[in-house]
């Protein structure tokens, strides 16, 4: 079921050529002529849709398994072995078992998905992921009738993941989705960025990406997937249930108890980056709002 | 000559103005780094964080002066005012970065101060430090007399609130904020008068 969703954030698709040219002129102008009068409104309007640089995406990470500093994952994630890698798929599936990463990849159609990525800490990026739909993987294992939730688990290997030697959270990291969220065409298992294999600090070799939810839902370095009938426990919810709900949909109208979620800062804007408004469901309202029809999103945060 | 004597002799030779300059330099240096890519891809948060941490570090240094003299004979009293003012300087820089680079919008700033407990606490700590910074001069010391000493004890609650501010904003269970709180509490405990020995009943 690949290609069920078409990128709307591709720089080539949405950026008018004139804006690109404009930008070139600005850069040239800044070095040659001085910046003054050249900047135009077209440039400003499309700027936010350009993917972050590979450098941005791979050097500013929350991956507490390697430390709580944003730079720790880049510094220490190299200590994690990602070959061989397998995912244990179990619970309410027809074909439970340990699926080798290479075998999975040979079955899946990898496509590029350029998604907004919004962290619960009110920063964001635009990331060109490579991956396949989670639905395809779940169908490979055969989801049984009656399964309602999907539980995920990150690798637990304290000798290679130094952050796990300290009880920042209750290891291993676990996350979960409702089955309809998991089967949604936007939900992908990402295995790369910018056409390169997933860097360790971003959750190598395979991670979840759910673009309409806060980043912590998109669990990294997955070793286990379980189909269940009950809502599975999730790490941040277990730690601070009042602050992090099971759903954790991006929602500018429901603040985190300790900070506002109404706006965010796009990484890469430098020291004077403005805040930009946060979009409902991170800009994927048309695609996913129907999943939550009739639900009180203030209660199910 | 003992190590303590060495330290005391060396400390007497260091001019105070030099302490002010050297200790104040990291702030403009970090701003320069932030503007030139040296603070990573999210320089605003990083700058804010580093300035806040420096404020806590100077706070700990300032609180250490009295116990160092009382318990170890190391006399750094002549630097205490400078360290106190430098602490205030970093708290102020931290606050300015938060106001102008981080939150940016005045209505949201006010909402944050009222609604977010860790920001309320941080603002309270800053407010407590204002009268101390204003009266950190010889004229005020003379004018206020005994009241000056009493007033400057406000630094104790300010320090505890500062550490609490850091603990409260951290996600999950993090070690560093707890270490600052531990250091501050130990330094405050060292000031308690020795308890009289009471006979067991």
Coordinates of C-alpha atoms in Angstrom, one line a residue:
Chain A
X1 CA 0.0 0.0 0.0
X2 CA 2.9 2.3 -0.7
X3 CA 2.2 5.8 -2.1
X4 CA -1.1 6.2 -0.4
X5 CA -0.1 9.7 0.6
X6 CA 1.6 12.4 -1.6
X7 CA 4.1 14.8 -0.2
X8 CA 2.8 18.3 0.3
X9 CA 6.0 19.5 1.8
X10 CA 8.5 18.7 -1.0
X11 CA 10.5 21.8 -1.6
X12 CA 10.4 21.2 -5.3
X13 CA 6.7 20.8 -5.3
X14 CA 5.6 23.7 -3.4
X15 CA 8.3 26.3 -3.7
X16 CA 7.7 28.5 -6.8
X17 CA 10.7 28.7 -9.0
X18 CA 10.7 32.5 -8.6
X19 CA 11.1 32.1 -4.9
X20 CA 14.2 29.9 -5.4
X21 CA 15.7 32.3 -7.8
X22 CA 14.9 35.1 -5.4
X23 CA 16.7 33.2 -2.6
X24 CA 19.8 32.8 -4.8
X25 CA 19.8 36.5 -5.4
X26 CA 19.5 37.2 -1.7
X27 CA 22.4 35.0 -0.9
X28 CA 24.4 36.5 -3.8
X29 CA 23.3 39.9 -2.8
X30 CA 24.3 39.4 0.8
X31 CA 27.8 38.6 -0.1
X32 CA 28.2 41.0 -3.0
X33 CA 26.0 44.0 -2.8
X34 CA 24.6 44.2 0.7
X35 CA 21.2 42.9 1.7
X36 CA 19.0 46.0 1.6
X37 CA 16.2 46.0 -1.0
X38 CA 16.2 42.5 -2.5
X39 CA 14.2 40.4 -0.1
X40 CA 10.7 39.8 -1.3
X41 CA 7.5 38.5 0.3
X42 CA 7.4 35.3 -1.8
X43 CA 10.6 34.1 -0.2
X44 CA 9.2 34.7 3.3
X45 CA 6.0 32.8 2.6
X46 CA 7.7 29.6 1.4
X47 CA 10.7 29.5 3.6
X48 CA 9.1 27.4 6.3
X49 CA 8.4 24.6 4.0
X50 CA 12.0 23.7 3.2
X51 CA 13.4 20.7 4.9
X52 CA 16.0 21.2 7.6
X53 CA 19.6 20.4 6.7
X54 CA 21.0 16.9 7.4
X55 CA 23.2 18.6 9.9
X56 CA 20.2 20.1 11.8
X57 CA 18.4 16.8 11.8
X58 CA 21.3 14.7 13.0
X59 CA 22.8 17.0 15.7
X60 CA 19.8 18.1 17.7
X61 CA 18.1 15.1 19.1
X62 CA 16.1 13.8 22.0
X63 CA 17.2 10.2 22.5
X64 CA 17.5 9.9 26.2
X65 CA 19.0 6.4 25.8
X66 CA 22.3 8.3 25.1
X67 CA 21.9 11.2 27.5
X68 CA 19.5 14.1 28.0
X69 CA 21.6 16.8 26.2
X70 CA 20.5 17.5 22.6
X71 CA 24.1 16.8 21.5
X72 CA 24.4 13.5 23.4
X73 CA 22.8 11.3 20.8
X74 CA 25.2 12.5 18.1
X75 CA 28.1 12.1 20.5
X76 CA 27.3 8.6 21.8
X77 CA 24.9 6.8 19.6
X78 CA 27.8 5.5 17.5
X79 CA 28.3 3.0 20.4
X80 CA 25.1 1.2 19.5
X81 CA 25.3 -1.9 17.2
X82 CA 22.6 -1.9 14.6
X83 CA 23.7 -5.0 12.7
X84 CA 22.3 -7.6 12.9
X85 CA 18.8 -6.2 13.8
X86 CA 15.5 -7.9 14.1
X87 CA 12.0 -6.9 15.2
X88 CA 10.0 -9.3 17.3
X89 CA 6.4 -9.0 16.2
X90 CA 3.9 -10.7 18.5
X91 CA 0.5 -10.6 20.2
X92 CA -2.6 -10.7 18.1
X93 CA -1.0 -11.5 14.8
X94 CA -1.3 -14.5 12.5
X95 CA 2.4 -14.9 11.9
X96 CA 4.3 -14.0 15.1
X97 CA 8.0 -14.2 15.1
X98 CA 11.3 -12.5 14.9
X99 CA 11.6 -10.6 11.6
X100 CA 15.1 -9.8 10.4
X101 CA 15.5 -6.2 9.4
X102 CA 17.0 -7.2 6.0
X103 CA 14.1 -9.5 5.3
X104 CA 11.6 -6.8 6.2
X105 CA 13.4 -4.3 3.9
X106 CA 13.3 -6.7 1.0
X107 CA 9.5 -6.9 1.3
X108 CA 8.8 -3.2 1.7
X109 CA 8.5 -0.3 -0.8
X110 CA 10.6 2.6 0.6
X111 CA 9.4 6.1 -0.4
X112 CA 10.2 9.6 0.6
X113 CA 7.9 11.4 3.0
X114 CA 8.7 15.1 3.9
X115 CA 7.0 15.7 7.2
X116 CA 6.8 18.4 9.8
X117 CA 8.2 17.1 13.0
X118 CA 7.0 18.9 16.2
X119 CA 8.6 18.1 19.5
X120 CA 6.6 18.4 22.7
X121 CA 9.2 20.9 23.8
X122 CA 7.9 23.4 21.3
X123 CA 10.6 23.2 18.6
X124 CA 10.2 21.7 15.2
X125 CA 11.9 20.7 12.0
X126 CA 10.9 19.6 8.5
X127 CA 12.4 16.1 7.8
X128 CA 12.7 14.2 4.5
X129 CA 12.2 10.7 5.8
X130 CA 12.6 7.5 3.8
X131 CA 10.4 4.6 4.9
X132 CA 7.4 2.5 4.4
X133 CA 3.9 2.5 5.8
X134 CA 3.6 0.8 9.2
X135 CA 0.4 -0.7 7.8
X136 CA 2.4 -2.8 5.3
X137 CA 4.6 -4.2 8.1
X138 CA 1.6 -5.0 10.2
X139 CA -0.1 -6.7 7.3
X140 CA 3.0 -8.8 6.7
X141 CA 2.5 -10.2 10.2
X142 CA -1.3 -10.4 9.7
X143 CA -3.3 -8.4 12.3
X144 CA -6.0 -10.5 13.9
X145 CA -9.6 -9.4 14.4
X146 CA -10.0 -7.9 17.9
X147 CA -6.6 -6.3 18.0
X148 CA -7.1 -2.7 19.0
X149 CA -3.7 -1.3 19.9
X150 CA 0.0 -1.5 18.8
X151 CA 2.8 -1.5 21.4
X152 CA 6.4 -0.6 20.5
X153 CA 9.6 -1.1 22.4
X154 CA 13.1 0.4 21.9
X155 CA 16.3 -1.6 22.2
X156 CA 17.5 -2.0 25.8
X157 CA 21.3 -2.3 25.9
X158 CA 22.9 -0.3 28.7
X159 CA 26.5 -1.2 27.7
X160 CA 26.0 0.4 24.3
X161 CA 23.4 3.0 25.4
X162 CA 24.9 5.0 28.2
X163 CA 21.8 6.9 29.1
X164 CA 20.1 3.7 30.1
X165 CA 22.6 3.4 33.0
X166 CA 20.7 6.2 34.7
X167 CA 17.0 6.0 35.5
X168 CA 15.9 9.1 33.6
X169 CA 12.9 7.1 32.6
X170 CA 11.9 3.5 33.2
X171 CA 13.8 1.6 30.5
X172 CA 13.2 0.3 28.0
X173 CA 11.3 3.1 26.2
X174 CA 7.8 2.0 25.2
X175 CA 5.2 3.7 23.0
X176 CA 1.8 2.8 21.6
X177 CA -0.8 3.7 19.0
X178 CA -4.4 2.9 18.5
X179 CA -4.7 0.4 15.6
X180 CA -6.4 2.9 13.3
X181 CA -3.6 5.4 14.0
X182 CA -1.1 2.7 13.2
X183 CA -2.8 1.7 10.0
X184 CA -3.2 5.3 8.8
X185 CA -1.3 6.1 5.6
X186 CA 0.7 8.9 7.2
X187 CA 2.2 6.6 9.8
X188 CA 5.5 5.2 8.6
X189 CA 8.4 3.2 9.8
X190 CA 11.4 5.3 8.8
X191 CA 14.7 3.7 7.8
X192 CA 16.5 6.8 6.4
X193 CA 16.9 10.5 6.0
X194 CA 17.8 12.3 2.8
X195 CA 18.2 9.0 1.1
X196 CA 20.9 7.8 3.6
X197 CA 20.5 5.0 6.1
X198 CA 18.9 6.2 9.4
X199 CA 21.7 7.7 11.5
X200 CA 22.1 6.1 14.9
X201 CA 21.1 9.3 16.7
X202 CA 17.8 9.4 14.8
X203 CA 16.8 5.9 15.8
X204 CA 18.7 3.5 13.5
X205 CA 18.0 1.3 11.9
X206 CA 14.2 1.6 12.0
X207 CA 11.9 3.9 13.9
X208 CA 8.3 5.0 13.9
X209 CA 7.2 8.4 12.5
X210 CA 3.7 9.7 13.3
X211 CA 3.8 13.3 12.0
X212 CA 0.6 14.6 13.7
X213 CA 1.8 13.6 17.2
X214 CA 4.5 15.0 19.4
X215 CA 7.9 13.6 18.6
X216 CA 8.2 11.4 21.6
X217 CA 5.5 9.2 20.2
X218 CA 7.8 8.4 17.2
X219 CA 9.8 5.7 19.1
X220 CA 13.3 5.0 17.9
X221 CA 15.4 1.8 17.3
X222 CA 12.4 -0.5 17.5
X223 CA 13.0 -4.2 18.5
X224 CA 9.5 -5.2 19.4
X225 CA 6.0 -4.7 18.2
X226 CA 3.0 -6.2 19.9
X227 CA -0.7 -6.1 18.9
X228 CA -3.0 -6.0 21.9
X229 CA -6.6 -5.4 23.0
X230 CA -5.7 -3.0 25.8
X231 CA -4.1 0.4 25.6
X232 CA -0.4 -0.2 26.1
X233 CA 1.7 1.7 28.7
X234 CA 3.8 4.5 27.2
X235 CA 7.0 5.8 28.8
X236 CA 6.3 9.5 29.2
X237 CA 2.8 8.9 30.3
X238 CA 4.0 6.5 33.0
X239 CA 6.5 9.1 34.2
X240 CA 4.3 12.1 34.3
X241 CA 0.7 11.2 33.4
X242 CA -0.6 14.7 33.9
X243 CA 1.8 16.1 31.3
X244 CA 1.9 13.4 28.6
X245 CA -1.2 11.6 27.5
X246 CA -1.5 8.4 25.4
X247 CA -2.7 10.4 22.4
X248 CA -0.3 13.3 22.5
X249 CA -1.6 14.8 19.3
X250 CA 0.0 18.1 18.3
X251 CA -2.6 20.6 19.5
X252 CA -2.0 24.4 19.8
X253 CA -5.1 24.7 22.0
X254 CA -4.0 22.3 24.7
X255 CA -1.0 23.5 26.6
X256 CA 1.6 21.3 28.3
X257 CA 1.1 22.1 32.0
X258 CA 4.5 23.7 32.1
X259 CA 4.6 25.6 28.8
X260 CA 2.5 26.8 25.9
X261 CA 2.0 24.7 22.8
X262 CA 0.5 27.5 20.8
X263 CA 3.7 28.3 18.9
X264 CA 7.0 26.6 18.1
X265 CA 10.5 27.5 16.9
X266 CA 11.7 25.9 13.7
X267 CA 15.2 24.7 14.2
X268 CA 17.9 26.3 11.9
X269 CA 16.7 29.9 12.1
X270 CA 19.7 31.0 14.2
X271 CA 19.8 33.3 17.2
X272 CA 17.0 35.5 16.1
X273 CA 14.6 32.8 14.8
X274 CA 10.9 33.9 15.2
X275 CA 8.3 31.7 16.8
X276 CA 5.8 30.4 14.3
X277 CA 2.2 29.3 15.1
X278 CA 1.7 25.6 15.8
X279 CA -0.9 24.0 13.5
X280 CA -3.7 21.7 14.6
X281 CA -2.5 18.0 14.3
X282 CA 0.8 19.6 13.1
X283 CA -0.8 20.6 9.8
X284 CA -2.3 17.2 9.1
X285 CA -5.8 18.0 10.3
X286 CA -7.4 17.2 6.9
X287 CA -5.9 13.7 7.0
X288 CA -6.3 12.7 10.6
X289 CA -9.0 14.8 12.3
X290 CA -11.6 12.1 11.5
X291 CA -9.8 9.6 13.7
X292 CA -10.7 11.6 16.7
X293 CA -14.3 12.6 15.9
X294 CA -16.4 13.1 19.0
X295 CA -13.4 12.9 21.3
X296 CA -12.7 15.6 23.8
X297 CA -9.1 16.4 22.9
X298 CA -8.6 18.3 26.1
X299 CA -9.4 15.2 28.0
X300 CA -7.6 12.8 25.7
X301 CA -4.4 14.9 25.4
Chain B
X1 CA 53.3 27.7 54.2
X2 CA 50.1 25.7 54.0
X3 CA 47.9 25.4 51.0
X4 CA 45.3 27.7 52.7
X5 CA 48.0 30.4 53.2
X6 CA 49.0 30.1 49.6
X7 CA 45.4 30.6 48.4
X8 CA 44.9 33.5 50.8
X9 CA 48.2 35.2 49.7
X10 CA 47.4 34.7 46.0
X11 CA 43.8 35.9 46.4
X12 CA 45.0 39.2 48.0
X13 CA 47.0 40.0 44.9
X14 CA 44.1 39.5 42.4
X15 CA 42.6 42.9 41.6
X16 CA 38.8 43.0 41.9
X17 CA 38.3 44.7 38.5
X18 CA 40.0 41.7 36.9
X19 CA 37.5 39.4 38.5
X20 CA 34.6 41.5 37.2
X21 CA 36.0 41.4 33.6
X22 CA 37.0 37.8 33.4
X23 CA 33.7 36.6 35.0
X24 CA 31.5 38.7 32.8
X25 CA 33.2 37.7 29.5
X26 CA 31.4 34.4 28.9
X27 CA 28.1 36.2 28.2
X28 CA 29.2 38.2 25.2
X29 CA 31.3 35.3 24.1
X30 CA 28.3 32.9 24.1
X31 CA 26.2 35.5 22.2
X32 CA 29.0 35.7 19.6
X33 CA 29.1 31.9 19.4
X34 CA 25.3 31.7 19.1
X35 CA 25.3 34.2 16.2
X36 CA 28.0 32.4 14.4
X37 CA 26.8 28.8 14.7
X38 CA 29.0 27.8 17.6
X39 CA 26.1 26.9 19.9
X40 CA 24.6 24.3 17.6
X41 CA 21.4 24.4 15.5
X42 CA 19.2 25.7 18.3
X43 CA 21.3 28.6 19.7
X44 CA 18.5 30.4 21.5
X45 CA 17.8 27.6 23.9
X46 CA 21.4 26.8 24.3
X47 CA 22.4 30.4 25.1
X48 CA 19.5 30.7 27.6
X49 CA 20.5 27.4 29.2
X50 CA 24.2 28.3 29.5
X51 CA 23.5 31.7 31.0
X52 CA 21.2 30.2 33.5
X53 CA 23.7 27.6 34.4
X54 CA 26.4 30.2 34.9
X55 CA 24.1 32.1 37.2
X56 CA 23.7 29.0 39.3
X57 CA 27.4 28.3 39.3
X58 CA 28.2 31.9 40.5
X59 CA 25.5 31.6 43.0
X60 CA 27.1 28.4 44.4
X61 CA 30.5 30.1 44.4
X62 CA 29.1 33.1 46.3
X63 CA 27.5 30.9 48.9
X64 CA 30.7 28.9 49.3
X65 CA 32.7 31.9 50.5
X66 CA 31.5 32.0 54.1
X67 CA 31.7 28.2 54.7
X68 CA 35.2 28.2 53.1
X69 CA 36.4 30.8 55.6
X70 CA 34.6 29.3 58.6
X71 CA 35.5 25.7 58.1
X72 CA 38.7 25.8 56.1
X73 CA 40.3 29.2 56.8
X74 CA 40.3 30.2 53.1
X75 CA 39.5 33.9 52.9
X76 CA 37.9 35.0 49.7
X77 CA 35.6 37.6 51.3
X78 CA 36.9 40.5 49.2
X79 CA 35.5 38.8 46.1
X80 CA 32.0 38.2 47.5
X81 CA 30.4 41.4 46.2
X82 CA 31.9 40.9 42.8
X83 CA 30.6 37.3 42.7
X84 CA 27.2 38.3 43.9
X85 CA 26.9 41.0 41.2
X86 CA 28.1 38.7 38.5
X87 CA 25.5 36.2 39.6
X88 CA 22.9 38.9 39.2
X89 CA 24.4 39.8 35.8
X90 CA 23.9 36.2 34.6
X91 CA 20.4 35.9 35.9
X92 CA 19.6 39.2 34.1
X93 CA 21.2 38.0 30.8
X94 CA 19.3 34.7 31.1
X95 CA 16.1 36.6 31.6
X96 CA 16.7 39.0 28.7
X97 CA 17.4 36.1 26.4
X98 CA 14.2 34.4 27.5
X99 CA 12.2 37.7 27.0
X100 CA 13.6 38.9 23.7
X101 CA 14.9 35.8 21.9
X102 CA 12.9 32.9 23.3
X103 CA 9.3 34.0 24.1
X104 CA 9.3 37.3 22.1
X105 CA 5.6 38.2 22.6
X106 CA 4.7 40.3 25.6
X107 CA 1.2 38.9 26.1
X108 CA 2.7 35.4 26.2
X109 CA 5.5 36.5 28.5
X110 CA 3.0 37.6 31.1
X111 CA 0.9 34.5 30.6
X112 CA 4.0 32.3 31.1
X113 CA 5.0 34.2 34.3
X114 CA 1.6 33.6 35.8
X115 CA 0.7 30.2 34.5
X116 CA 4.0 28.3 34.5
X117 CA 5.2 27.5 38.0
X118 CA 8.9 27.2 37.0
X119 CA 8.8 30.6 35.4
X120 CA 7.0 32.1 38.3
X121 CA 9.7 30.7 40.6
X122 CA 12.5 32.0 38.4
X123 CA 10.9 35.4 38.3
X124 CA 10.5 35.4 42.1
X125 CA 14.2 34.5 42.5
X126 CA 15.2 37.3 40.2
X127 CA 13.0 39.8 42.0
X128 CA 14.5 38.8 45.3
X129 CA 18.0 39.6 43.9
X130 CA 17.1 43.1 42.6
X131 CA 17.4 44.9 46.0
X132 CA 20.6 43.0 46.7
X133 CA 22.2 44.1 43.5
X134 CA 21.1 47.7 44.0
X135 CA 22.5 47.8 47.5
X136 CA 25.8 46.1 46.7
X137 CA 27.9 49.3 47.2
X138 CA 29.7 50.8 50.2
X139 CA 27.2 53.7 50.5
X140 CA 24.3 51.3 51.0
X141 CA 26.2 49.2 53.5
X142 CA 26.9 52.3 55.6
X143 CA 23.4 53.7 55.2
X144 CA 21.6 50.5 56.0
X145 CA 23.8 49.2 58.8
X146 CA 22.5 46.1 60.5
X147 CA 19.5 46.0 58.1
X148 CA 21.9 45.4 55.2
X149 CA 23.0 42.1 56.6
X150 CA 19.5 41.0 57.3
X151 CA 18.3 42.0 53.8
X152 CA 21.1 40.2 52.0
X153 CA 20.0 37.0 53.6
X154 CA 17.4 37.1 50.8
X155 CA 20.1 35.4 48.7
X156 CA 19.3 32.1 50.5
X157 CA 15.7 31.8 49.3
X158 CA 16.7 33.1 45.9
X159 CA 19.4 30.4 45.5
X160 CA 16.9 27.6 46.5
X161 CA 14.3 29.0 44.2
X162 CA 16.9 29.2 41.4
X163 CA 17.8 25.5 41.7
X164 CA 14.1 24.6 42.0
X165 CA 13.4 26.5 38.8
X166 CA 16.0 24.3 37.1
X167 CA 14.7 21.0 38.5
X168 CA 11.1 21.9 37.6
X169 CA 11.8 22.7 34.0
X170 CA 13.7 19.5 33.3
X171 CA 11.9 16.7 31.5
X172 CA 12.2 13.4 33.4
X173 CA 14.6 12.6 36.2
X174 CA 17.8 14.5 35.5
X175 CA 20.9 14.6 37.6
X176 CA 22.4 18.0 36.9
X177 CA 19.6 20.2 38.4
X178 CA 19.6 18.0 41.5
X179 CA 23.3 18.5 41.9
X180 CA 22.9 22.3 42.0
X181 CA 20.1 22.0 44.6
X182 CA 22.3 19.6 46.7
X183 CA 25.3 22.0 46.5
X184 CA 23.1 25.0 47.6
X185 CA 21.4 23.1 50.4
X186 CA 24.8 21.8 51.7
X187 CA 26.2 25.3 51.6
X188 CA 23.2 26.7 53.4
X189 CA 23.3 23.9 56.0
X190 CA 27.0 24.8 56.8
X191 CA 25.8 28.2 57.9
X192 CA 23.5 26.8 60.6
X193 CA 24.8 27.6 64.1
X194 CA 26.2 24.5 65.8
X195 CA 23.5 22.8 67.8
X196 CA 23.9 22.7 71.5
X197 CA 24.4 19.2 72.8
X198 CA 21.3 18.2 74.7
X199 CA 21.3 15.5 77.3
X200 CA 19.3 12.5 76.2
X201 CA 16.2 12.1 78.3

